[in-house]
Amino acid sequence: MNNLLKNSIWVLVAGLGAAAVGGIALNRGESINTLWFVTAALCVYAIAYRFYAAWIAATVLAVDETRATPAERLDNGRDFVPTNKWIVFGHHFAAIAGPGPLVGPTLAAQFGYLPGTLWILFGAVLGGCVQDMVTLFLSTRRDAKSLGQMARDELGALGGTAALIGTFAIMIILIAVLGLVVVNAMKHSPWATATVSATIPIAMIVGLYMRSFRPGQVLEASALGVVLLLLSVAGGGWIDHNPTLRTWFDHEGLTLAWWVMAYGFAAAILPVWLLLAPRDYLSTYVKLGTITLLAVAIIMLQPTVKMPALTQFIDGTGPIFGGKLFPFVFITIACGAISGFHALIASGTTPKLLSNERDIRMIGYGGMLLESFVAIMAMMAATVLDPGVFFAINSPAGVVGKEAIDAVAKISSWGFPVTVDQMQLLANQMGEATLFARTGGAPSLAVGMASIFGSAFGESMLALWYHFAIMFEAIFILTTLDAGTRVGRFMLQDMLGNIWPKMAETSWMPSVVLTSGLVVAGWGYFLYIGVIDPNGGVNILWPLFGIANQMLAAIALCVATGILIKSDKLKYAWVTGLPLTWLVTITSAAAWEKIASDNIRIGFFSAANDLADKLAAGALPPEKAAVTPQLIFNLHLDGWLTLFFVVLLWLIVFDMLRVCSRYLAGKPVLPLTESPHTQSRLVEDWVRD
């Protein structure tokens, strides 16, 4: 009877989910309620977690809860520490949940709500969640080794070296885009800049409180941190309205970029307990609390999606970024569906804390499901705005015009009416001077979130809600930026340690300072590229970010597929092989477009040639002509980097296929590097207790 009841419930969940997805996919010409999106997401996630994830964990991976994890076997109280599963889940989620699930869906909304929503739902459950869970499992079985190290051990020197170089280079691009998003959100916004700046000393206060003032009093420190964060939002408003103080926080993008670089350097060299750990901890509370509040507000209000299911920009003429629906929607939305950055966290970082293999499904698959839900929330927040307002905020001045009257005329001509008065009223309500050409996705998402929060909890506080949303987004971004910089430093120390072993010592301060400086210089240069770009940097950097991120995911799935086949699990290799095939297809197609397209809004080289011709003809205004040589160089660099990444990817794919074909033919290959089985004493202790 109980089984019948359970089966009936799951049949109802499946039916409800199918109806909701069908309603979203088939709706044309009529308004659609956001409740359909929430229902579809929750039902799809529930079915995937209960059945698909459970089957992979039990059958494909053969998770063994009696087996000791690296955190238990190698426990040293510093790097390897068996940790409560909920704390590990919070740490893992804080590390993987960067700006991607917020910004990607917002930018991809230029195609309409449908393509991005379907990719977020099914890309996550079939690709992203699988990658995260399988990578976490494989690293746990290999003493918490990094992705690059696993590639070198399992595939060999060629594929492993390519993976190591590729992951480091891709990491640099990823961090640069994170910085660009936060700079664009703070540019000429004293309120946002003051609030975001305050989160740094707040994290340090919480770190000192938990370590020196009141050790072990986690609840007190958490309450203190949350209260201070909320006060920082209100304090930012007070600063913004003070004629003297607001000038201290009103900066150009380039100035803010230098400050972000300085922060990244400090975060990489300071003790982890002082800034990184408390920021992760606080950001988890804020992230989960805000997303829950947003979901509650959407359920209460049930706002209508105003963006069409599909817009005319699926043909590649979109104002936010150039490129057709295929393949660019699949690289624009990366972290909400599948993200290679997660593989860096799931290998080498989270496995050092995991106390039992049975938690791999919850942390790996479940953590990615939660991030996917964040992406669905972001898609809804962006698409409940009037389309004209959405495009006015996100379209760069280089596309729609610098003057407000020109911008609204251009956007209205696309069939998305908007007026100057409407935009000025909205800016006043949000406490901003203007919202035109606030590219990067973060400002429009904040406007959407503020509109929902304001309607649900009080429209008189719209400016407060807007800057709370900016702070929420900045916490997402800076958490990943500082964690990514530190991970990049570790990777560089490992590589330089092959030349001079002393450089591999993570506690040797000269090595720490040198490698941190090199990593920050790398991503800082690409951040500089984005900031000086007249079109806001998004059209240059975000496609490169998406291609690089998805290529990193493909590298992780290459390693996973190779290990499955070497483990005599050929019949299950499709679990990672299918998403790998899809990622190789879309990244190769997108890379080809960015390299070979003669459309100056898509192709890096064609855009560089166009600028060179205009500069030679004297057709550029003086201020743009001054930076054009740098822009031309940057476009060429981006083009060659894209080619480099795609060559590395195919090199790793072919090396994986070579190793697998040799194994299946009975020829010698490198042995599996899985650690021997050791009985867990923690399980024995739990049973005895």
mmCIF file of N, CA, C and O in Angstrom, residues 460-508:
data_model
loop_
_atom_site.group_PDB
_atom_site.id
_atom_site.type_symbol
_atom_site.label_atom_id
_atom_site.label_comp_id
_atom_site.label_asym_id
_atom_site.label_seq_id
_atom_site.Cartn_x
_atom_site.Cartn_y
_atom_site.Cartn_z
ATOM 1 N N SER A 460 7.221 51.336 -1.696
ATOM 2 C CA SER A 460 7.858 52.560 -1.216
ATOM 3 C C SER A 460 9.359 52.370 -1.006
ATOM 4 O O SER A 460 10.094 53.345 -0.851
ATOM 5 N N MET A 461 9.814 51.119 -0.989
ATOM 6 C CA MET A 461 11.233 50.834 -0.747
ATOM 7 C C MET A 461 11.918 50.287 -1.994
ATOM 8 O O MET A 461 12.857 49.492 -1.892
ATOM 9 N N LEU A 462 11.482 50.703 -3.183
ATOM 10 C CA LEU A 462 12.044 50.155 -4.415
ATOM 11 C C LEU A 462 13.552 50.367 -4.507
ATOM 12 O O LEU A 462 14.298 49.471 -4.908
ATOM 13 N N ALA A 463 14.020 51.573 -4.143
ATOM 14 C CA ALA A 463 15.458 51.854 -4.224
ATOM 15 C C ALA A 463 16.238 50.942 -3.283
ATOM 16 O O ALA A 463 17.321 50.453 -3.625
ATOM 17 N N LEU A 464 15.678 50.698 -2.100
ATOM 18 C CA LEU A 464 16.331 49.810 -1.136
ATOM 19 C C LEU A 464 16.379 48.385 -1.675
ATOM 20 O O LEU A 464 17.407 47.697 -1.579
ATOM 21 N N TRP A 465 15.259 47.931 -2.268
ATOM 22 C CA TRP A 465 15.223 46.577 -2.845
ATOM 23 C C TRP A 465 16.207 46.439 -4.004
ATOM 24 O O TRP A 465 16.872 45.411 -4.159
ATOM 25 N N TYR A 466 16.305 47.497 -4.830
ATOM 26 C CA TYR A 466 17.219 47.456 -5.974
ATOM 27 C C TYR A 466 18.658 47.285 -5.507
ATOM 28 O O TYR A 466 19.401 46.432 -6.022
ATOM 29 N N HIS A 467 19.068 48.070 -4.519
ATOM 30 C CA HIS A 467 20.454 47.994 -4.074
ATOM 31 C C HIS A 467 20.701 46.768 -3.200
ATOM 32 O O HIS A 467 21.837 46.276 -3.130
ATOM 33 N N PHE A 468 19.648 46.260 -2.569
ATOM 34 C CA PHE A 468 19.784 44.964 -1.910
ATOM 35 C C PHE A 468 20.076 43.888 -2.959
ATOM 36 O O PHE A 468 20.929 43.017 -2.751
ATOM 37 N N ALA A 469 19.379 43.952 -4.101
ATOM 38 C CA ALA A 469 19.600 42.980 -5.172
ATOM 39 C C ALA A 469 21.005 43.118 -5.749
ATOM 40 O O ALA A 469 21.658 42.117 -6.064
ATOM 41 N N ILE A 470 21.499 44.363 -5.889
ATOM 42 C CA ILE A 470 22.865 44.578 -6.367
ATOM 43 C C ILE A 470 23.868 43.959 -5.391
ATOM 44 O O ILE A 470 24.833 43.296 -5.789
ATOM 45 N N MET A 471 23.627 44.162 -4.078
ATOM 46 C CA MET A 471 24.501 43.571 -3.063
ATOM 47 C C MET A 471 24.462 42.050 -3.130
ATOM 48 O O MET A 471 25.485 41.367 -3.028
ATOM 49 N N PHE A 472 23.262 41.504 -3.330
ATOM 50 C CA PHE A 472 23.078 40.056 -3.451
ATOM 51 C C PHE A 472 23.882 39.516 -4.638
ATOM 52 O O PHE A 472 24.595 38.512 -4.526
ATOM 53 N N GLU A 473 23.801 40.203 -5.777
ATOM 54 C CA GLU A 473 24.549 39.770 -6.958
ATOM 55 C C GLU A 473 26.054 39.906 -6.735
ATOM 56 O O GLU A 473 26.834 39.030 -7.132
ATOM 57 N N ALA A 474 26.465 41.006 -6.092
ATOM 58 C CA ALA A 474 27.893 41.223 -5.866
ATOM 59 C C ALA A 474 28.471 40.155 -4.944
ATOM 60 O O ALA A 474 29.624 39.734 -5.114
ATOM 61 N N ILE A 475 27.692 39.709 -3.969
ATOM 62 C CA ILE A 475 28.163 38.647 -3.072
ATOM 63 C C ILE A 475 28.372 37.360 -3.869
ATOM 64 O O ILE A 475 29.367 36.645 -3.686
ATOM 65 N N PHE A 476 27.438 37.052 -4.757
ATOM 66 C CA PHE A 476 27.620 35.903 -5.658
ATOM 67 C C PHE A 476 28.948 36.031 -6.403
ATOM 68 O O PHE A 476 29.738 35.085 -6.479
ATOM 69 N N ILE A 477 29.186 37.219 -6.955
ATOM 70 C CA ILE A 477 30.324 37.417 -7.838
ATOM 71 C C ILE A 477 31.644 37.405 -7.077
ATOM 72 O O ILE A 477 32.584 36.693 -7.433
ATOM 73 N N LEU A 478 31.720 38.208 -6.005
ATOM 74 C CA LEU A 478 32.988 38.332 -5.292
ATOM 75 C C LEU A 478 33.376 37.036 -4.601
ATOM 76 O O LEU A 478 34.567 36.733 -4.459
ATOM 77 N N THR A 479 32.385 36.258 -4.163
ATOM 78 C CA THR A 479 32.688 34.959 -3.555
ATOM 79 C C THR A 479 33.414 34.069 -4.553
ATOM 80 O O THR A 479 34.406 33.407 -4.217
ATOM 81 N N THR A 480 32.921 34.033 -5.781
ATOM 82 C CA THR A 480 33.549 33.200 -6.807
ATOM 83 C C THR A 480 34.854 33.815 -7.291
ATOM 84 O O THR A 480 35.816 33.093 -7.591
ATOM 85 N N LEU A 481 34.916 35.141 -7.346
ATOM 86 C CA LEU A 481 36.137 35.809 -7.796
ATOM 87 C C LEU A 481 37.299 35.533 -6.845
ATOM 88 O O LEU A 481 38.402 35.177 -7.274
ATOM 89 N N ASP A 482 37.056 35.666 -5.519
ATOM 90 C CA ASP A 482 38.171 35.443 -4.598
ATOM 91 C C ASP A 482 38.521 33.961 -4.493
ATOM 92 O O ASP A 482 39.700 33.592 -4.415
ATOM 93 N N ALA A 483 37.491 33.090 -4.528
ATOM 94 C CA ALA A 483 37.779 31.643 -4.501
ATOM 95 C C ALA A 483 38.512 31.232 -5.777
ATOM 96 O O ALA A 483 39.468 30.443 -5.731
ATOM 97 N N GLY A 484 38.084 31.770 -6.927
ATOM 98 C CA GLY A 484 38.726 31.438 -8.193
ATOM 99 C C GLY A 484 40.165 31.909 -8.247
ATOM 100 O O GLY A 484 41.045 31.205 -8.767
ATOM 101 N N THR A 485 40.432 33.103 -7.710
ATOM 102 C CA THR A 485 41.803 33.615 -7.682
ATOM 103 C C THR A 485 42.694 32.725 -6.824
ATOM 104 O O THR A 485 43.836 32.415 -7.191
ATOM 105 N N ARG A 486 42.171 32.275 -5.698
ATOM 106 C CA ARG A 486 42.956 31.401 -4.822
ATOM 107 C C ARG A 486 43.201 30.040 -5.488
ATOM 108 O O ARG A 486 44.305 29.496 -5.431
ATOM 109 N N VAL A 487 42.155 29.495 -6.127
ATOM 110 C CA VAL A 487 42.325 28.221 -6.837
ATOM 111 C C VAL A 487 43.338 28.384 -7.969
ATOM 112 O O VAL A 487 44.195 27.523 -8.196
ATOM 113 N N GLY A 488 43.262 29.510 -8.701
ATOM 114 C CA GLY A 488 44.226 29.778 -9.763
ATOM 115 C C GLY A 488 45.645 29.862 -9.227
ATOM 116 O O GLY A 488 46.598 29.390 -9.863
ATOM 117 N N ARG A 489 45.791 30.452 -8.044
ATOM 118 C CA ARG A 489 47.108 30.531 -7.410
ATOM 119 C C ARG A 489 47.648 29.140 -7.087
ATOM 120 O O ARG A 489 48.816 28.833 -7.342
ATOM 121 N N PHE A 490 46.784 28.273 -6.558
ATOM 122 C CA PHE A 490 47.210 26.897 -6.271
ATOM 123 C C PHE A 490 47.638 26.177 -7.554
ATOM 124 O O PHE A 490 48.644 25.457 -7.576
ATOM 125 N N MET A 491 46.853 26.365 -8.627
ATOM 126 C CA MET A 491 47.174 25.701 -9.890
ATOM 127 C C MET A 491 48.520 26.179 -10.430
ATOM 128 O O MET A 491 49.339 25.377 -10.901
ATOM 129 N N LEU A 492 48.764 27.488 -10.360
ATOM 130 C CA LEU A 492 50.022 28.036 -10.861
ATOM 131 C C LEU A 492 51.188 27.571 -9.999
ATOM 132 O O LEU A 492 52.274 27.266 -10.520
ATOM 133 N N GLN A 493 50.980 27.500 -8.679
ATOM 134 C CA GLN A 493 52.043 26.996 -7.807
ATOM 135 C C GLN A 493 52.394 25.546 -8.152
ATOM 136 O O GLN A 493 53.572 25.174 -8.147
ATOM 137 N N ASP A 494 51.367 24.736 -8.442
ATOM 138 C CA ASP A 494 51.621 23.339 -8.826
ATOM 139 C C ASP A 494 52.455 23.266 -10.106
ATOM 140 O O ASP A 494 53.399 22.479 -10.209
ATOM 141 N N MET A 495 52.086 24.100 -11.101
ATOM 142 C CA MET A 495 52.808 24.067 -12.376
ATOM 143 C C MET A 495 54.245 24.556 -12.217
ATOM 144 O O MET A 495 55.187 23.943 -12.729
ATOM 145 N N LEU A 496 54.442 25.652 -11.472
ATOM 146 C CA LEU A 496 55.786 26.174 -11.269
ATOM 147 C C LEU A 496 56.610 25.258 -10.374
ATOM 148 O O LEU A 496 57.847 25.236 -10.459
ATOM 149 N N GLY A 497 55.919 24.474 -9.541
ATOM 150 C CA GLY A 497 56.620 23.529 -8.675
ATOM 151 C C GLY A 497 57.330 22.443 -9.451
ATOM 152 O O GLY A 497 58.284 21.829 -8.946
ATOM 153 N N ASN A 498 56.890 22.187 -10.680
ATOM 154 C CA ASN A 498 57.581 21.215 -11.527
ATOM 155 C C ASN A 498 58.946 21.730 -11.984
ATOM 156 O O ASN A 498 59.826 20.953 -12.354
ATOM 157 N N ILE A 499 59.093 23.068 -11.960
ATOM 158 C CA ILE A 499 60.363 23.683 -12.353
ATOM 159 C C ILE A 499 61.237 23.918 -11.117
ATOM 160 O O ILE A 499 62.426 23.604 -11.108
ATOM 161 N N TRP A 500 60.634 24.486 -10.088
ATOM 162 C CA TRP A 500 61.332 24.735 -8.817
ATOM 163 C C TRP A 500 60.423 24.264 -7.693
ATOM 164 O O TRP A 500 59.420 24.901 -7.393
ATOM 165 N N PRO A 501 60.712 23.114 -7.068
ATOM 166 C CA PRO A 501 59.816 22.522 -6.061
ATOM 167 C C PRO A 501 59.404 23.482 -4.946
ATOM 168 O O PRO A 501 58.297 23.369 -4.413
ATOM 169 N N LYS A 502 60.270 24.420 -4.618
ATOM 170 C CA LYS A 502 59.954 25.369 -3.542
ATOM 171 C C LYS A 502 58.696 26.177 -3.863
ATOM 172 O O LYS A 502 57.932 26.552 -2.968
ATOM 173 N N MET A 503 58.448 26.431 -5.160
ATOM 174 C CA MET A 503 57.284 27.231 -5.568
ATOM 175 C C MET A 503 55.974 26.507 -5.273
ATOM 176 O O MET A 503 54.920 27.144 -5.189
ATOM 177 N N ALA A 504 56.010 25.199 -5.123
ATOM 178 C CA ALA A 504 54.788 24.429 -4.871
ATOM 179 C C ALA A 504 54.348 24.486 -3.418
ATOM 180 O O ALA A 504 53.258 24.016 -3.086
ATOM 181 N N GLU A 505 55.185 25.050 -2.543
ATOM 182 C CA GLU A 505 54.838 25.140 -1.121
ATOM 183 C C GLU A 505 53.822 26.266 -0.916
ATOM 184 O O GLU A 505 54.150 27.443 -1.035
ATOM 185 N N THR A 506 52.593 25.886 -0.611
ATOM 186 C CA THR A 506 51.507 26.877 -0.520
ATOM 187 C C THR A 506 51.653 27.817 0.671
ATOM 188 O O THR A 506 50.956 28.828 0.743
ATOM 189 N N SER A 507 52.534 27.488 1.613
ATOM 190 C CA SER A 507 52.718 28.347 2.782
ATOM 191 C C SER A 507 53.942 29.257 2.654
ATOM 192 O O SER A 507 54.182 30.092 3.534
ATOM 193 N N TRP A 508 54.729 29.098 1.564
ATOM 194 C CA TRP A 508 55.916 29.936 1.367
ATOM 195 C C TRP A 508 55.485 31.281 0.783
ATOM 196 O O TRP A 508 55.004 31.369 -0.339
#
